Short mmCIF file of C-alpha atoms in Angstrom, two decimals:
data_model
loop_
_atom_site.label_atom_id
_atom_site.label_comp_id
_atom_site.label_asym_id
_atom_site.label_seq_id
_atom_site.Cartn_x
_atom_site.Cartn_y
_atom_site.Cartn_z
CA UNK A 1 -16.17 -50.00 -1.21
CA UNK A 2 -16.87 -46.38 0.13
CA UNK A 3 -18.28 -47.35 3.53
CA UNK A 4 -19.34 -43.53 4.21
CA UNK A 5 -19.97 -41.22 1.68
CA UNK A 6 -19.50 -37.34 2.26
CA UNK A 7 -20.58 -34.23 0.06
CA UNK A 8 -19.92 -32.20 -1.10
CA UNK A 9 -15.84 -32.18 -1.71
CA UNK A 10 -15.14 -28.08 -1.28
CA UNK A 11 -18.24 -25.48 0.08
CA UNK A 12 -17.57 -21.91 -0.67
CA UNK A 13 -19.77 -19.78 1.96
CA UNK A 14 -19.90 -15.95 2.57
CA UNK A 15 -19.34 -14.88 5.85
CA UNK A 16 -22.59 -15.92 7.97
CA UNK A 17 -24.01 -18.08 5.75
CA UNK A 18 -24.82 -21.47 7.29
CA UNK A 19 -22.87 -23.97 5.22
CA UNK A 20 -24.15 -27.83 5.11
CA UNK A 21 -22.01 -30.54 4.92
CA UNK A 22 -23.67 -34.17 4.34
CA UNK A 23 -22.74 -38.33 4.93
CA UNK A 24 -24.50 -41.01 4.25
CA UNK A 25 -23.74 -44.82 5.46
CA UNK A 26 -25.28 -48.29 4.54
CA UNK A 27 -24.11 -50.29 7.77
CA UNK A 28 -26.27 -50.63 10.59
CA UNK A 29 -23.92 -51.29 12.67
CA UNK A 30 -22.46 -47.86 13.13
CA UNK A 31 -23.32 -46.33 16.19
CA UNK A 32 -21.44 -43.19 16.56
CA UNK A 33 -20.74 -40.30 14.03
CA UNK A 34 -18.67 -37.54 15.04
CA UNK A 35 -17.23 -34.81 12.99
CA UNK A 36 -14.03 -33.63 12.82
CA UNK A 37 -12.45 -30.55 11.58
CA UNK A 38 -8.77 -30.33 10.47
CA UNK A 39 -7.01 -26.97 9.49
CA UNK A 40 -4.16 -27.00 7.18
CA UNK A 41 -0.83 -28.60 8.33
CA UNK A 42 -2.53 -30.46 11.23
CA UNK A 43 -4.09 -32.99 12.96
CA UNK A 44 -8.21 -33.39 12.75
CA UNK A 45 -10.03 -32.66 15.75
CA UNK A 46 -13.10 -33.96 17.51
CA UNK A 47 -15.73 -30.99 16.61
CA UNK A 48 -18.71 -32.51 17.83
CA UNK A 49 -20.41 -35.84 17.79
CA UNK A 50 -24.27 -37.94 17.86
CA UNK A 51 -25.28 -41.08 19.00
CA UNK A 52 -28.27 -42.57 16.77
CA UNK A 53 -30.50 -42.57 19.56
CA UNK A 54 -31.28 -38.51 19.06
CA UNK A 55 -31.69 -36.87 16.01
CA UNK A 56 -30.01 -33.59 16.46
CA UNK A 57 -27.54 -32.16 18.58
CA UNK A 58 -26.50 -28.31 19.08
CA UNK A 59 -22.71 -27.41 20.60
CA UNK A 60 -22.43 -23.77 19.85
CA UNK A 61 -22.57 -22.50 16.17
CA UNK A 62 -22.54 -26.57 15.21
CA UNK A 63 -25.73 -28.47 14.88
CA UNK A 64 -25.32 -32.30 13.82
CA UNK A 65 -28.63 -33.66 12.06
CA UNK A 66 -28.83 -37.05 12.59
CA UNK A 67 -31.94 -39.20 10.10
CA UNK A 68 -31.33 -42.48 11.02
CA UNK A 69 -34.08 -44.22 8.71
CA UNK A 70 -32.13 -42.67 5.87
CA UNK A 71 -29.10 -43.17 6.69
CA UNK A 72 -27.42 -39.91 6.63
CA UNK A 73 -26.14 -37.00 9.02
CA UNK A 74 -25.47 -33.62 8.12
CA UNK A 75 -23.32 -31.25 9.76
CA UNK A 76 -24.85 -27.42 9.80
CA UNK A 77 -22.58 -24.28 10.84
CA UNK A 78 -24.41 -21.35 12.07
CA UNK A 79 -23.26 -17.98 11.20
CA UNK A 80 -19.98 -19.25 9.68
CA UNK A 81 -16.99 -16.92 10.10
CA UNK A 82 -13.59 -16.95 8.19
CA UNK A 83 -11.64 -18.84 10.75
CA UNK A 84 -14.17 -21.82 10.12
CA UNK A 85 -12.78 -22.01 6.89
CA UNK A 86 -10.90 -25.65 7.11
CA UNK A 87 -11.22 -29.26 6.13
CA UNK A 88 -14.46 -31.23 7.68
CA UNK A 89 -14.31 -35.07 8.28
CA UNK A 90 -17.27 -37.34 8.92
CA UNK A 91 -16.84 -40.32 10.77
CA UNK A 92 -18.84 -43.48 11.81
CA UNK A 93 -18.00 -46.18 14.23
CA UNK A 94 -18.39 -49.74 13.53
CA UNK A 95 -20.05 -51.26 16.56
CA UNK A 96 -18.55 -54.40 15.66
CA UNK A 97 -14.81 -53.75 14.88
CA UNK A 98 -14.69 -50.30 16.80
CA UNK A 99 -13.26 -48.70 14.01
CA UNK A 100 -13.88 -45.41 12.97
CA UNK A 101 -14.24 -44.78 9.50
CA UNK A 102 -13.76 -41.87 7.87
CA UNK A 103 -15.66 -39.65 5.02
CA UNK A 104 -13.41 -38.58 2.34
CA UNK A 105 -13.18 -34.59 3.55
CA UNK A 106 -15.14 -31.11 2.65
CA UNK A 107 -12.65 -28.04 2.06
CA UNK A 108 -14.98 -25.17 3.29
CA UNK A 109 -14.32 -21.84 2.62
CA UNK A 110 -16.17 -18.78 4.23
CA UNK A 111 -15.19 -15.89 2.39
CA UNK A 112 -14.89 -12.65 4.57
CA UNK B 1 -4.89 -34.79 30.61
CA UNK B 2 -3.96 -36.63 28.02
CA UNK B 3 -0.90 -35.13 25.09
CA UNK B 4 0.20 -36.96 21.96
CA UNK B 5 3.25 -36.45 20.46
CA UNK B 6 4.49 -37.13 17.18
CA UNK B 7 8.25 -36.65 15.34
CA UNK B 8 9.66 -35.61 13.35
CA UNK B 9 7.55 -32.76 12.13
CA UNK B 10 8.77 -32.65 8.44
CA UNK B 11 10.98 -35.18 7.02
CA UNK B 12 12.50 -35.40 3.58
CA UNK B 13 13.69 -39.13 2.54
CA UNK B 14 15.64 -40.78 -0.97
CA UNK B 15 13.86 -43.35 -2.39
CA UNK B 16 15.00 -46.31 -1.28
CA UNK B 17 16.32 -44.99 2.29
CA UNK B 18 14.61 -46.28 5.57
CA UNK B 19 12.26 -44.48 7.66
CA UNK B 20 11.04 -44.14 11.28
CA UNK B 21 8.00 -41.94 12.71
CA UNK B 22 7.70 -42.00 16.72
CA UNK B 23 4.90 -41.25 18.48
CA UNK B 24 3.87 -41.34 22.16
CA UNK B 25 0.89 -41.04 24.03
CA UNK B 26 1.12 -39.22 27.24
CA UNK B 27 -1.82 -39.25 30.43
CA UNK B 28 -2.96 -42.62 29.94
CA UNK B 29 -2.87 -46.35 30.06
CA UNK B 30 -3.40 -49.14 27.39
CA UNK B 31 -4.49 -47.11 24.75
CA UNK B 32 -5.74 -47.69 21.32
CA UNK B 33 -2.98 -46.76 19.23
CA UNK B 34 -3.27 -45.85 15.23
CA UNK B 35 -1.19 -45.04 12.40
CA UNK B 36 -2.94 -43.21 9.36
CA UNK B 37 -1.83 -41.30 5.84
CA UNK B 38 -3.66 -38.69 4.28
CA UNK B 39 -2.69 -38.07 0.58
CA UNK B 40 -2.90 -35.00 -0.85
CA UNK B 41 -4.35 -33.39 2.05
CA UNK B 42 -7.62 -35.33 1.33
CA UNK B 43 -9.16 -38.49 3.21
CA UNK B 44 -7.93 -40.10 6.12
CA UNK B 45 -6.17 -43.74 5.39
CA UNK B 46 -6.32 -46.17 8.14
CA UNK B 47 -2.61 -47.97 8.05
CA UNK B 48 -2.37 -49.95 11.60
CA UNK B 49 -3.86 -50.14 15.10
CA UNK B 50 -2.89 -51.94 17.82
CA UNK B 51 -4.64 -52.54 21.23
CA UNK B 52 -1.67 -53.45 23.27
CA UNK B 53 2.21 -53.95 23.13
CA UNK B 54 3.17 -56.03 20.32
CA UNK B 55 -0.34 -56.13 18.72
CA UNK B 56 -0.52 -54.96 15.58
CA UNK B 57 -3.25 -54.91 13.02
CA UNK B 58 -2.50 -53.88 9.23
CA UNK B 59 -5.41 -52.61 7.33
CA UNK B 60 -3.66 -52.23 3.57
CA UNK B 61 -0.55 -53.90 2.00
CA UNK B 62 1.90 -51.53 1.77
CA UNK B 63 5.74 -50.83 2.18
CA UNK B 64 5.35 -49.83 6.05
CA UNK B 65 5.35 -51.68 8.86
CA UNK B 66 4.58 -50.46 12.62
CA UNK B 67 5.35 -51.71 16.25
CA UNK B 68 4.61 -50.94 19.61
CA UNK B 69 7.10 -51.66 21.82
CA UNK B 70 6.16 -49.81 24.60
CA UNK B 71 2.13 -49.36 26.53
CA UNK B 72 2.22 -45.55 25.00
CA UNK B 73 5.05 -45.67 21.86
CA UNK B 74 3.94 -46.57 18.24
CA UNK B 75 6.53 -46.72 15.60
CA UNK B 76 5.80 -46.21 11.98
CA UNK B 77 8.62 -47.78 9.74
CA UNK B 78 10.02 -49.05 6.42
CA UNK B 79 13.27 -50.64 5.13
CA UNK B 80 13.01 -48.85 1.78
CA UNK B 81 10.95 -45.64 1.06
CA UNK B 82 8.81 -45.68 -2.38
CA UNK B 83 7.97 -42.49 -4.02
CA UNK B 84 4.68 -43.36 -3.04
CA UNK B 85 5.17 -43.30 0.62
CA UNK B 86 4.81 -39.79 0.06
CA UNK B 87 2.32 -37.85 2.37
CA UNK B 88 1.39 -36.49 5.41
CA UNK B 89 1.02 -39.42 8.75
CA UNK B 90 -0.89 -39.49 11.26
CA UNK B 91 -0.67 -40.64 15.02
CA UNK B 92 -4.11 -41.07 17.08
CA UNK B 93 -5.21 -42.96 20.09
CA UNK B 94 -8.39 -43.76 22.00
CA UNK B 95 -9.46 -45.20 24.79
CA UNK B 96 -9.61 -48.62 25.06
CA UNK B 97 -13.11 -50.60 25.46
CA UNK B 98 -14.97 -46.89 25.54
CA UNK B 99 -17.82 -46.67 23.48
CA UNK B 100 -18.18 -43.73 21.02
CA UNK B 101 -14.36 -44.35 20.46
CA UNK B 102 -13.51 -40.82 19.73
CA UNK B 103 -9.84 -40.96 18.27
CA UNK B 104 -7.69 -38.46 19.28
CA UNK B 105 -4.92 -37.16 16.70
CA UNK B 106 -1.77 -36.13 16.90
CA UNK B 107 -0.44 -33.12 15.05
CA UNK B 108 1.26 -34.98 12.47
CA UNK B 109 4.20 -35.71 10.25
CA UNK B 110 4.93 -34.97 6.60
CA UNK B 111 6.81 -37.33 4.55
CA UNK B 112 8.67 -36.31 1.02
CA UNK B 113 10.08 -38.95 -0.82
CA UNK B 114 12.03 -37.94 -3.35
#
């Protein structure tokens, strides 16, 4: 069972477009959903992160929207350039376990 | 601050031959430690996790094993390699009893059976 659901699988932006990435969850005991963004042939890393207690949260051109009655976060690029163009990973943490769990991926693509 | 490293980089393997992935966690003490496999450069597979020396979690049957013999080593391993085993692994570690557990990920290793 798909504990955290991500869409869509590949985004194909122009250059400055703001692309949207989106996760939903069913378990309320998740209480921290980062995002993390892996380029080819490497390791993901920690892009930026919410706690459920605030619904939105701005570092640089990333803005996490966080709905917490629905269920779902959303990841929003500003102004997307080329070199954005990689692989995005949602995440939630199981309170209980301390796991993280991990969304399935989005290939994004900003197109020069 | 705090460096993982992970080896080797690239490794090609028979089927049926052993394997052994190293990885060490440099700048701090009593980490988290995981092992995880992405397949075709899509989701991220939780393997093992261990919260101390010797303690070892597995999260899916499979051919692999892992062990931490050391506070800051984790070793990924098998006795026989499937074609399956195929695929790119990756290290992590977090801090231990922090909440938020932000997982930190090493820059991988990527495994060809063949």
């Amino acid at each position: 069972q798909q504990q955290v659901k991500q869409s869509p699988q590949s985004l194909i932006v122009q250059k400055g477009g703001i692309p949207i990435i989106n996760c939903a969850y069913e378990n309320t005991a998740f209480d921290y959903f980062p995002w993390y963004q892996q380029f080819p042939g490497k390791g993901p890393a920690l892009l930026i992160a919410i706690r459920p207690d605030v619904s939105e949260k701005k570092e640089g051109r990333f803005t996490i929207s966080f709905n917490k009655s629905a269920k779902q976060f959303s990841l929003h690029i500003m102004d997307s350039q080329p070199g954005d163009s990689a692989t995005y990973f949602c995440a939630v943490n199981d309170g209980n376990t301390g796991k993280l769990i991990f969304g399935q991926g989005t290939t994004l693509q900003v197109k020069p | 601050s705090q460096t993982i490293h992970q080896w080797p980089a690239t490794l090609v393997q028979p089927v049926g031959s052993p394997l052994s992935l190293e990885c060490t966690v440099e700048g701090t003490s009593n980490p988290n430690l995981y092992w995880y496999r992405q397949a075709a450069g899509r989701g991220l597979q939780l393997l093992f996790y261990s919260v101390g020396i010797g303690q070892i979690s597995s999260e899916v049957p499979q051919n692999l094993s892992a062990s931490r013999p050391q506070d800051r080593q984790f070793i990924l391993s098998s006795k026989k390699l499937l074609l399956s085993d195929s695929g790119f692994y990756l290290c992590a570690w977090s801090v231990q009893g922090s909440s938020g557990n932000t997982i930190y990920f090493g820059e991988g290793s990527w495994l060809t059976v063949v």
